[in-house]
mmCIF file of C-alpha atoms in Angstrom:
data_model
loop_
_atom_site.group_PDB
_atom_site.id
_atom_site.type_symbol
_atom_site.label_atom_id
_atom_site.label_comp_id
_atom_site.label_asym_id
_atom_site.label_seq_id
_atom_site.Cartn_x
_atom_site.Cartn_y
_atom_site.Cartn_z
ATOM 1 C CA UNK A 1410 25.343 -6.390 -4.927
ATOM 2 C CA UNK A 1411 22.609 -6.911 -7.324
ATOM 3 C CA UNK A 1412 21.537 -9.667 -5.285
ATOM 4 C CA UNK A 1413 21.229 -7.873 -1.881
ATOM 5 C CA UNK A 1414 19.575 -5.022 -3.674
ATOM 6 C CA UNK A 1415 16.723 -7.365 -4.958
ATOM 7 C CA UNK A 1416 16.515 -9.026 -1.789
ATOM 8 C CA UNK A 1417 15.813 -5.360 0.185
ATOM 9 C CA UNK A 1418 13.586 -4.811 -2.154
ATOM 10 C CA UNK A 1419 11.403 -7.868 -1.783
ATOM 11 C CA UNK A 1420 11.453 -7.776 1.695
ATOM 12 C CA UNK A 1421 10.147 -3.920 1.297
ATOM 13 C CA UNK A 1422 7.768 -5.129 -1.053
ATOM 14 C CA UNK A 1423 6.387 -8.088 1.795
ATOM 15 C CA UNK A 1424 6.387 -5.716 4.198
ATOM 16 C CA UNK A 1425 4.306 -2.863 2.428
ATOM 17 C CA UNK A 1426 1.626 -5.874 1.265
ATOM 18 C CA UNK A 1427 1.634 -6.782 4.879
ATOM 19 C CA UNK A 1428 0.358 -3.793 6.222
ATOM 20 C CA UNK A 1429 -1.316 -2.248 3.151
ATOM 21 C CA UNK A 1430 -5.269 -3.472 4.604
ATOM 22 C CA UNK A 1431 -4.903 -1.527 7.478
ATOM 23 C CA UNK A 1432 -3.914 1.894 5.492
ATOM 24 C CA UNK A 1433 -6.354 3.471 4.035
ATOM 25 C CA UNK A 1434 -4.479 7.526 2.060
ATOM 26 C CA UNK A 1435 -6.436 10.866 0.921
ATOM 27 C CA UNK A 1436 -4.503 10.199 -2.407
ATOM 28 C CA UNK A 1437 -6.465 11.371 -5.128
ATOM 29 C CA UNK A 1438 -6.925 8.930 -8.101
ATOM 30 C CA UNK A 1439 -4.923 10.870 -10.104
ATOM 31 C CA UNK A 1440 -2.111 10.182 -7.911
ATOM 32 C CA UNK A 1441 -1.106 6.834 -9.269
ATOM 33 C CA UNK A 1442 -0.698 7.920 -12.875
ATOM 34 C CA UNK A 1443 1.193 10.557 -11.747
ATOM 35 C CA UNK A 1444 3.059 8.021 -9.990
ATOM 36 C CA UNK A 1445 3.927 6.018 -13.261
ATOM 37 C CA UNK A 1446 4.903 9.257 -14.944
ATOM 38 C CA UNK A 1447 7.500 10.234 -11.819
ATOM 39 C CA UNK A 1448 8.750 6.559 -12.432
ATOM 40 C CA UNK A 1449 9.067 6.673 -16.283
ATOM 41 C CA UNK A 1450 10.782 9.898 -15.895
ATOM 42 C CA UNK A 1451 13.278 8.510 -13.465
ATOM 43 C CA UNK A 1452 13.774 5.793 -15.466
ATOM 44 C CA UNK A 1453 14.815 7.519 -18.821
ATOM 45 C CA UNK A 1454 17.358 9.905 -16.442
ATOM 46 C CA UNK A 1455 19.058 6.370 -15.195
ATOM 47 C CA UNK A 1456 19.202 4.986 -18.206
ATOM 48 C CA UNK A 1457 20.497 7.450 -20.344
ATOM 49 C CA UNK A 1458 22.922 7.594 -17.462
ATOM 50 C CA UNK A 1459 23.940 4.386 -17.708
ATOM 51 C CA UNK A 1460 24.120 4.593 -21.830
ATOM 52 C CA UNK A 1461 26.407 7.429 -21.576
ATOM 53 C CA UNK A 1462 28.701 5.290 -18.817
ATOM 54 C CA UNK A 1463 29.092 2.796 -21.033
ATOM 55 C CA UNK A 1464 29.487 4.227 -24.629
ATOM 56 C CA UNK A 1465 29.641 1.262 -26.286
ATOM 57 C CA UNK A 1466 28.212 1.209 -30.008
ATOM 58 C CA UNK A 1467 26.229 -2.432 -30.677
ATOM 59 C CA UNK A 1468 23.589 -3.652 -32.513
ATOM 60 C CA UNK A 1469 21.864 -4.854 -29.826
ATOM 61 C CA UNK A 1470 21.976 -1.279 -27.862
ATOM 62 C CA UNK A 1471 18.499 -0.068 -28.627
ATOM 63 C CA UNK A 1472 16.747 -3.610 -27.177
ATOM 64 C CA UNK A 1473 19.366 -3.499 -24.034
ATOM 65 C CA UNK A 1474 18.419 0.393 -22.983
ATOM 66 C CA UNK A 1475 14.703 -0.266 -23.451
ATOM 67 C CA UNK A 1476 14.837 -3.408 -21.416
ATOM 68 C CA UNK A 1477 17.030 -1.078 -19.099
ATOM 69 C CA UNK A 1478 14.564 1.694 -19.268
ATOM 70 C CA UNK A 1479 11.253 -1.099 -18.259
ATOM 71 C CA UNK A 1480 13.350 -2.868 -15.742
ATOM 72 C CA UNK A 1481 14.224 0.716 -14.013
ATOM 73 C CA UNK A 1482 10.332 2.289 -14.517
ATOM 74 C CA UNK A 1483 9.094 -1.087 -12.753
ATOM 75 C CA UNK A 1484 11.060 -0.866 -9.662
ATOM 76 C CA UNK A 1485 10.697 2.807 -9.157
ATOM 77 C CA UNK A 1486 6.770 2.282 -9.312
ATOM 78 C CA UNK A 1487 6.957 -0.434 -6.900
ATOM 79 C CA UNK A 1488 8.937 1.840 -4.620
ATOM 80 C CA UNK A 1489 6.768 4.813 -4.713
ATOM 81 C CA UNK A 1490 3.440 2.569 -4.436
ATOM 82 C CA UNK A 1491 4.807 0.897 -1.120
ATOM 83 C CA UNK A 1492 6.766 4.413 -0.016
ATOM 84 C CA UNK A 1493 2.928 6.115 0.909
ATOM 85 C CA UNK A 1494 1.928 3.182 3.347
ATOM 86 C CA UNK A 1495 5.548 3.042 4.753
ATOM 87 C CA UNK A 1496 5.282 6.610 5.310
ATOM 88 C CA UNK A 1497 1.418 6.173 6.999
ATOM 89 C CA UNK A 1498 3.083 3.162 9.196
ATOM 90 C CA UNK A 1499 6.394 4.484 10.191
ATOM 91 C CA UNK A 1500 5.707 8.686 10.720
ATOM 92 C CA UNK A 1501 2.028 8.693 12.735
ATOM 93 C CA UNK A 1502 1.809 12.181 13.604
ATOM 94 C CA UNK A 1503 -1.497 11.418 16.073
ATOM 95 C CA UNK A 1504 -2.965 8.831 17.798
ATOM 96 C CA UNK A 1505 -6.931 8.494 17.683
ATOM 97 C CA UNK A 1506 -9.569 6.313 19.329
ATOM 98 C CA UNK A 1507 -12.629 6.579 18.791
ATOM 99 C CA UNK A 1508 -16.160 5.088 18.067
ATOM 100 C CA UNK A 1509 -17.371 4.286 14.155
ATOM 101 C CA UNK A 1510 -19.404 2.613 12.166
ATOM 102 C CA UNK A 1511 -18.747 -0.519 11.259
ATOM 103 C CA UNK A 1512 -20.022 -3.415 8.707
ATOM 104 C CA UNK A 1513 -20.160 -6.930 8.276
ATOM 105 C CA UNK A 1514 -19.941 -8.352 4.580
ATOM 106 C CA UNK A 1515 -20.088 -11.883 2.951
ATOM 107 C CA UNK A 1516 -18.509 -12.498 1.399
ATOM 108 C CA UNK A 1517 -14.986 -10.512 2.848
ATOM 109 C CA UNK A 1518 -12.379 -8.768 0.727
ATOM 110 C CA UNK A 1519 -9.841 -10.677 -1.505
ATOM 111 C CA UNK A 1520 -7.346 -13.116 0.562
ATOM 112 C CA UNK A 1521 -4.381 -12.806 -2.541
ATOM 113 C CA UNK A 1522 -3.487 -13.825 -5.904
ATOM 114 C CA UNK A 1523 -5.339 -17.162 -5.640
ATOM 115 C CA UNK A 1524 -8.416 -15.628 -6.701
ATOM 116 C CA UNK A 1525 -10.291 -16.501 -3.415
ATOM 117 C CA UNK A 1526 -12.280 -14.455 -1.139
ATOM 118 C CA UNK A 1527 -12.403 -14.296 3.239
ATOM 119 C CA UNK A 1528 -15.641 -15.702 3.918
ATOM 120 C CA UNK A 1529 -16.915 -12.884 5.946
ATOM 121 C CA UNK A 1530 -15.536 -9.137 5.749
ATOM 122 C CA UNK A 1531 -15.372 -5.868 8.258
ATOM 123 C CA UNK A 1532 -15.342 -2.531 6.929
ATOM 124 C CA UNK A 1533 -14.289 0.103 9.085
ATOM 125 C CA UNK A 1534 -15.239 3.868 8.421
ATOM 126 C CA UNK A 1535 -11.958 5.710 9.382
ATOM 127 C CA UNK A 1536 -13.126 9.198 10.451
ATOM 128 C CA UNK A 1537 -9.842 11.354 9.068
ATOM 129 C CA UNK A 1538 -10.038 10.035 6.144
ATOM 130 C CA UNK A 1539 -13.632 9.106 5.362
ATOM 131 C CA UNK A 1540 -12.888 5.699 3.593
ATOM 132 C CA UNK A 1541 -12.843 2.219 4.802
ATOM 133 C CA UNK A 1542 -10.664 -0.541 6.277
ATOM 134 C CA UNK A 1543 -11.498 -3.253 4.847
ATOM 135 C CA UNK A 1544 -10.228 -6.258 6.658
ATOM 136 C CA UNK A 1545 -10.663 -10.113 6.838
ATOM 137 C CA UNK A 1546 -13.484 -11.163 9.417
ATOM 138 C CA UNK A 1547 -13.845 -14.865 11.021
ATOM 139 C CA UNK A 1548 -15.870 -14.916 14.403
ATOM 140 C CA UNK A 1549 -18.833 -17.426 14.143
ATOM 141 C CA UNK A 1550 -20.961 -14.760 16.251
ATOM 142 C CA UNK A 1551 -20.939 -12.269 14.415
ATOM 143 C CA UNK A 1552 -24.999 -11.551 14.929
ATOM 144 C CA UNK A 1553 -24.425 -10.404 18.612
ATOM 145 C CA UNK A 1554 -21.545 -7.612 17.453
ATOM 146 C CA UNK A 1555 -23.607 -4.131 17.207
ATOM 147 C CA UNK A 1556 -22.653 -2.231 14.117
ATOM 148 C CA UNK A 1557 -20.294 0.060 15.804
ATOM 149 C CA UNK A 1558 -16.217 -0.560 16.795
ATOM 150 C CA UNK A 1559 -14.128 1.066 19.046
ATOM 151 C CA UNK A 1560 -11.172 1.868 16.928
ATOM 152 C CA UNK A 1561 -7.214 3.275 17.242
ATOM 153 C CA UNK A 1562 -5.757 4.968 14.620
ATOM 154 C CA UNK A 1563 -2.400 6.230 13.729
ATOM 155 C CA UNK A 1564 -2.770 9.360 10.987
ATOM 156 C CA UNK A 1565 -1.055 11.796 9.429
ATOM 157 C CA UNK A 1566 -1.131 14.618 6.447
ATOM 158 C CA UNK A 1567 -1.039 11.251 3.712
ATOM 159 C CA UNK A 1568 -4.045 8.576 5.223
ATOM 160 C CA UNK A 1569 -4.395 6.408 8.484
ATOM 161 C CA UNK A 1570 -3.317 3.402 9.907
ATOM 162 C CA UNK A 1571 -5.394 0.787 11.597
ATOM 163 C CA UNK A 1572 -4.038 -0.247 15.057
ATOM 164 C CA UNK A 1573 -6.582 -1.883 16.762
ATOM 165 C CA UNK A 1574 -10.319 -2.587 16.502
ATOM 166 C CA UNK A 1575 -12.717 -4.180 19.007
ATOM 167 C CA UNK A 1576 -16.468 -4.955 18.253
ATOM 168 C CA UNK A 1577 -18.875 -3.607 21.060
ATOM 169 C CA UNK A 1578 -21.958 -6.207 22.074
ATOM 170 C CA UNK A 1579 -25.180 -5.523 21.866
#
C-alpha cells in the first residue's frame, strides 16, 4: 500500500512539473509560507494521530514521531504546491484568445536540475493575470517573428493556463 501510495504520488508530482511552465497563479507571495504552515499543521494532527494509535512507550519514540512529523509536512507541501496548477489545468472556467506581447530572451529559462539553461526563451504576457509564461524557445528565425503572439488561454479565479501560442510575421 505504501508502495502504490508513493507511486501516485510521483506520478502527481511528474505531472504537475510537466505542466507547471505553462501556468502562471494570482497567488500572492505570501501564499507559499502559508502553504508550509497548512502543511506543518497537518502534519502534527497525523502524527499525534498516529502516536496515540500506537501507544507504545520507547526510547527511540521522540526521533520516530519527528521523523514522522518531517516525512508527513514534506508530502503535504508537495501536494498543495502541485494541487494550484492541477486545479488551473483540470477546472478552466473560460477560454481566451487573444493578441499580447511577447519577448524573445537569450539566454531562455532553466531546462531542470542540471543547472543548464534553453538557449533562447519566450515570455508571454498573460492578460488575466498580468505575469508571464515563460517557455523554452528554439526556431533559428526568430528575427522575422514580430513581438506580438496570438495566444489561448484557459483561466480561472486561481491563474491561467497556456494552451497554445503562435508567433505572427512581420
Amino acid at each position: 500500500m505504501v508502495l502504490s501510495l508513493t507511486g501516485v504520488l510521483f506520478l502527481y508530482l511528474l505531472f504537475c512539473m510537466f505542466i507547471f511552465r505553462r501556468v502562471v497563479t494570482l497567488l500572492p507571495d505570501w501564499a507559499w509560507i502559508a502553504a508550509l504552515l497548512f502543511s506543518l499543521l497537518i502534519a502534527f494532527l497525523i502524527s499525534s494521530f498516529i502516536e496515540l494509535m500506537i501507544e507504545k512507550s520507547t526510547h527511540n519514540g521522540m526521533k520516530q514521531y519527528i521523523e514522522r512529523f518531517l516525512g508527513i509536512g514534506c508530502v503535504c507541501f508537495f501536494i498543495f504546491l502541485g494541487s494550484i496548477d492541477f486545479y488551473i489545468y483540470f477546472f478552466p472556467k473560460e477560454t481566451h484568445t487573444y493578441y499580447t506581447h511577447c519577448e524573445i530572451t537569450t539566454p531562455g529559462p532553466s531546462s531542470g536540475r542540471s543547472g543548464g539553461h534553453c538557449k533562447a526563451g519566450i515570455k508571454i504576457k498573460d492578460k488575466f493575470t498580468n505575469k508571464n509564461f515563460f517557455l523554452c524557445f528554439s526556431s533559428e528565425k526568430q528575427p522575422e517573428y514580430k513581438l506580438q503572439a496570438l495566444v489561448k488561454v484557459q483561466s480561472n479565479a486561481l491563474g491561467s493556463y497556456l494552451v497554445d501560442y503562435s508567433l505572427t510575421k512581420k
